[in-house]
Each structure stands twice: as structure tokens, then as C-alpha cells.
GROMACS .gro file of C-alpha atoms in nm:
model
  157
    1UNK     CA    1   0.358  -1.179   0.087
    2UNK     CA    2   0.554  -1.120   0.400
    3UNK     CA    3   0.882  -0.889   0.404
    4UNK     CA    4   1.158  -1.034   0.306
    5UNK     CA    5   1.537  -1.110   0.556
    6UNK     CA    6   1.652  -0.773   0.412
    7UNK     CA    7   1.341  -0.629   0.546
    8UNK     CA    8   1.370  -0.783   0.873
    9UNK     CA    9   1.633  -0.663   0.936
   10UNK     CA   10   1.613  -0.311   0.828
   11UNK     CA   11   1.299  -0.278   1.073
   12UNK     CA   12   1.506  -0.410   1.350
   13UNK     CA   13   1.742  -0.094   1.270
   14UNK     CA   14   1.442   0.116   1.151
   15UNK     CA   15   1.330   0.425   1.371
   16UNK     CA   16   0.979   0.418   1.170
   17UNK     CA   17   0.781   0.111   1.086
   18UNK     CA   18   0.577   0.185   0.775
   19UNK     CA   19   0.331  -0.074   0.689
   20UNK     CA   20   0.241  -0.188   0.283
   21UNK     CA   21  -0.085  -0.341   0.263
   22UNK     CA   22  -0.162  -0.473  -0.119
   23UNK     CA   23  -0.512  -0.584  -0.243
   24UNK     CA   24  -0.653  -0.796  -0.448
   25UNK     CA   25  -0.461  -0.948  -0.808
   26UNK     CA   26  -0.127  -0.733  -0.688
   27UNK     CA   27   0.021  -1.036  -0.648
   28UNK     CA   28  -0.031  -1.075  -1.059
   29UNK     CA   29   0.197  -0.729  -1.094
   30UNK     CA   30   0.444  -0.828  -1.420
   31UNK     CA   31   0.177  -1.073  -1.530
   32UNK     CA   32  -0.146  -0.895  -1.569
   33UNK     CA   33  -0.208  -0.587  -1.810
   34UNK     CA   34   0.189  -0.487  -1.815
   35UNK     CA   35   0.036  -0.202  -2.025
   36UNK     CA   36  -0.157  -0.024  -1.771
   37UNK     CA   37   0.050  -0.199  -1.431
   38UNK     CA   38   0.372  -0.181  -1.520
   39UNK     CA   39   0.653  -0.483  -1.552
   40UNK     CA   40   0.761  -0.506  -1.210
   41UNK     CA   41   0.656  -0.736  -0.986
   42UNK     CA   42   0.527  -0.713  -0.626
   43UNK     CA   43   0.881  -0.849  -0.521
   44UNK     CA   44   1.031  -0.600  -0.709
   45UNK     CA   45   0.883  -0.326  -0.546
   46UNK     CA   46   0.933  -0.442  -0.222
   47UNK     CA   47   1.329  -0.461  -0.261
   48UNK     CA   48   1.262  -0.111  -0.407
   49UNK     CA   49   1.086   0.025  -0.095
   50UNK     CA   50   1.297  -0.167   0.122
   51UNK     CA   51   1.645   0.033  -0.032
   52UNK     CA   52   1.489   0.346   0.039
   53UNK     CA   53   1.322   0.277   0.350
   54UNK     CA   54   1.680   0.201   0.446
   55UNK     CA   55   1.753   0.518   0.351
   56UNK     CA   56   1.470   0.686   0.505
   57UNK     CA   57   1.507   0.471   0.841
   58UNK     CA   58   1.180   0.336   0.789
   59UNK     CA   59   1.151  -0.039   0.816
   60UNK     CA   60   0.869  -0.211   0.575
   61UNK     CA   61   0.612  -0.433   0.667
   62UNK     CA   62   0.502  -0.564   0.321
   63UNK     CA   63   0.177  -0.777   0.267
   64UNK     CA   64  -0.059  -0.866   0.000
   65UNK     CA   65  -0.421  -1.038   0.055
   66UNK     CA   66  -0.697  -1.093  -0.199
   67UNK     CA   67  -0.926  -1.082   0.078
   68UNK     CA   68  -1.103  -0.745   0.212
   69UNK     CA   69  -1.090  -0.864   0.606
   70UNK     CA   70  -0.685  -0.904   0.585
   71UNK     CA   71  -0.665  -0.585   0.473
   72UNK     CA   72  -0.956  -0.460   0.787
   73UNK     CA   73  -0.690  -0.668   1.023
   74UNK     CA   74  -0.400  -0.531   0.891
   75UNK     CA   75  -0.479  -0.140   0.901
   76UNK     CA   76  -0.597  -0.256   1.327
   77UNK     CA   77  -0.223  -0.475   1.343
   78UNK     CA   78  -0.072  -0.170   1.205
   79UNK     CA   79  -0.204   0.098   1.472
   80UNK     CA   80  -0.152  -0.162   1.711
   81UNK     CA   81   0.209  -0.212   1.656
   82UNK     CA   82   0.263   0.187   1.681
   83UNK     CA   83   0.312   0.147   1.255
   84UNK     CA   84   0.411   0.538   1.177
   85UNK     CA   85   0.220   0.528   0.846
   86UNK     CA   86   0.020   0.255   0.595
   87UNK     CA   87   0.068   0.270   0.251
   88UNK     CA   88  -0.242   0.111   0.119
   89UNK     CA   89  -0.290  -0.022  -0.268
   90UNK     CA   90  -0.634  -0.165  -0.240
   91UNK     CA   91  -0.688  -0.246  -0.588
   92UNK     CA   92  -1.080  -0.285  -0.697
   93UNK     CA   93  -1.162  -0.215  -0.297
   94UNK     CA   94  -1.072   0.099  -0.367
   95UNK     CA   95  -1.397   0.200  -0.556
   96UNK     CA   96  -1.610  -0.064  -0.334
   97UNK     CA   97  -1.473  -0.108   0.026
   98UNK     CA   98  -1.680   0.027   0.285
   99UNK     CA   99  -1.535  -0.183   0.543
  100UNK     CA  100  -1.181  -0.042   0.435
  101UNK     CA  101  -1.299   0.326   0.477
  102UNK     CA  102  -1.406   0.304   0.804
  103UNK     CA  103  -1.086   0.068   0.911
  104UNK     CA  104  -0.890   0.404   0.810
  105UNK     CA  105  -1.113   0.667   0.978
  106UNK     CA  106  -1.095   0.399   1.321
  107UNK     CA  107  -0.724   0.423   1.394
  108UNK     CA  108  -0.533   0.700   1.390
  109UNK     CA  109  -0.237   0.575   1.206
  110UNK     CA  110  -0.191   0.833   0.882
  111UNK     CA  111  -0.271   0.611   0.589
  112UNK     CA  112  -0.152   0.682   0.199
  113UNK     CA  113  -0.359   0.541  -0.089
  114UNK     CA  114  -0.149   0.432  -0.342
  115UNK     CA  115  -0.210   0.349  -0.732
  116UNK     CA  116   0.039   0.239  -1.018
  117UNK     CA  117  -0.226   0.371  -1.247
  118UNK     CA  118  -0.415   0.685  -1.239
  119UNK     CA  119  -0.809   0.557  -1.147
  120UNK     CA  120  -0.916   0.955  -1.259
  121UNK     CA  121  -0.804   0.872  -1.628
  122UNK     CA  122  -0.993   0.518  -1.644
  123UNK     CA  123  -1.322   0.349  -1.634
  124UNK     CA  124  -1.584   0.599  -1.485
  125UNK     CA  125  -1.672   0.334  -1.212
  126UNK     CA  126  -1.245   0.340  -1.057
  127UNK     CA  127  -1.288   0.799  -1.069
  128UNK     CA  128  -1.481   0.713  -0.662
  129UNK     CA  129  -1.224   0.627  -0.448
  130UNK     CA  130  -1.352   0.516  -0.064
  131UNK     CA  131  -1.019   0.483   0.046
  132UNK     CA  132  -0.913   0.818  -0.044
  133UNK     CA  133  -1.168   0.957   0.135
  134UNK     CA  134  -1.082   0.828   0.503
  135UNK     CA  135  -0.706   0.850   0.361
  136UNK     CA  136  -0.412   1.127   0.458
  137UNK     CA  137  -0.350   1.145   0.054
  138UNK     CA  138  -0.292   0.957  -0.258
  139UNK     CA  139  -0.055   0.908  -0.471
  140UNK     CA  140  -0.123   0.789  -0.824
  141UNK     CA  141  -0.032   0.734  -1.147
  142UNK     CA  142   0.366   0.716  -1.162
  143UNK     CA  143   0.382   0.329  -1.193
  144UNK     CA  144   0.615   0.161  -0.969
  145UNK     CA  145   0.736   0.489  -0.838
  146UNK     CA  146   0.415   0.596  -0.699
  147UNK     CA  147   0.499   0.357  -0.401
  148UNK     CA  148   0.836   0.527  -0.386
  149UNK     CA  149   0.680   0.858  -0.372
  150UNK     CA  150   0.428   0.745  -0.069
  151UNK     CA  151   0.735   0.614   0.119
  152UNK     CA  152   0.883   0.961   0.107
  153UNK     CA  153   0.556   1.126   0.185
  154UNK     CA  154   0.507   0.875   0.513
  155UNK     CA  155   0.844   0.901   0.632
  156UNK     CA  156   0.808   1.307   0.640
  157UNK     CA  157   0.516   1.280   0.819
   0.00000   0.00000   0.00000
């Protein structure tokens, strides 16, 4: 998923580039498990985060990748394009992604874990989180809205 002409050109106008890396199955958001992810769809949020980065002045860089090494390229693109923050959903890498750990910890770039669920109140094996442990902070839990909340966090930073 790449940001949309709204996007474009709000990050033309944008004082603060904020990157919004997605993992793996986020592009299913609205199809899969509507119970525990929510209705909205990827889309969705991004015209979401794109309003309020508006607001904000923060233009979004939004992308989505089933595959760990986009995600490893995009945290070094981000830092390399002077990105002011990441907010980083990286779904099941989360709980297994070396690689993505020490991405974060390599640039200096503040990062924000993000979750639509709350990995603390599910399966034992989602309650270790490698990102959050190389990340600024996490936000969790508040569906939809928990990307919302990030935004606000990274453009405060």
C-alpha cells in the first residue's frame, strides 16, 4: 500500500514526515477476525491518519508488506529520508522479529509500536513483544484509534 494523492500532497505541505509501516495479513483488516481487528480497513485508516496528520502537520508515508525485509528497508528508508517518527504495526513479527528489533535500535528515528488489539490480553505466545523492546512506546488495544493515538504521540515528539 502506498499513500494515497491526499497524502501526497499533505507531505508536500507537511513540516513532519511520519512514516506507517504495516506487517503481515494488515492488508486483510475488515476481512479477517472483525471481532478481535476491528471493521475498518487498512484504507480506512490511512484516510483517518491522513485527516489528522493534516491537522498535526505531519505528512504520512503509509505502507504495508507481508514480508519481514520490507519492513528492515523501510525503518533504514525512513531514517534516511529524515522521517520524524515510524509508527510500526508488525503483526506476528512482533513476537518473532529479531531482524526488526535491531532495525529499530540501528537508526535513530523514534519508532511507536502499534496494535489494534491488546497482545497482553491474548495468546501467551503475542504477551513478548521484540519490537517494543527496541521501540520509543506502544500503543495498544484501542482498535482503529490506537493508530490515531501514535500519530499524536509522534507528532509531540
Amino acid at each position: 500500500m502506498r499513500e494515497g494523492p491526499q497524502a501526497k500532497e499533505w507531505r508536500k505541505m507537511a513540516s513532519k514526515l511520519v512514516y506507517v509501516l504495516n506487517g503481515p495479513n494488515l492488508n486483510l483488516l475488515g476481512k479477517r477476525e472483525p471481532g478481535i481487528y476491528g471493521s475498518q480497513t487498512l484504507d480506512d485508516i490511512a484516510a483517518m491518519l491522513v485527516e489528522r496528520g493534516g491537522e498535526l502537520d505531519c505528512g504520512i508515508e503509509m505502507r504495508q508488506s507481508n514480508h519481514e525485509g520490507h519492513l528492515v528497508d523501510w525503518l533504514h528508508e525512513a531514517q534516511a529520508d529524515g522521517a520524524h517518527a515510524v509508527l510500526l504495526n508488525a503483526g506476528a513479527y512482533t513476537h518473532t522479529s529479531v531482524a526488526l528489533h535491531d532495525a529499530i535500535r540501528a537508526i535513530e528515528t523514534p519508532v511507536i509500536e502499534v496494535h489494534l488489539s491488546n497482545p497482553h490480553t491474548r495468546e501467551e505466545f503475542r504477551h513478548k513483544s521484540w519490537v517494543g523492546m527496541a521501540a520509543k512506546g506502544t500503543i495498544a488495544g484501542f482498535g482503529a484509534k490506537s493508530y490515531l493515538l501514535a500519530l499524536e504521540a509522534a507528532a509531540s515528539l
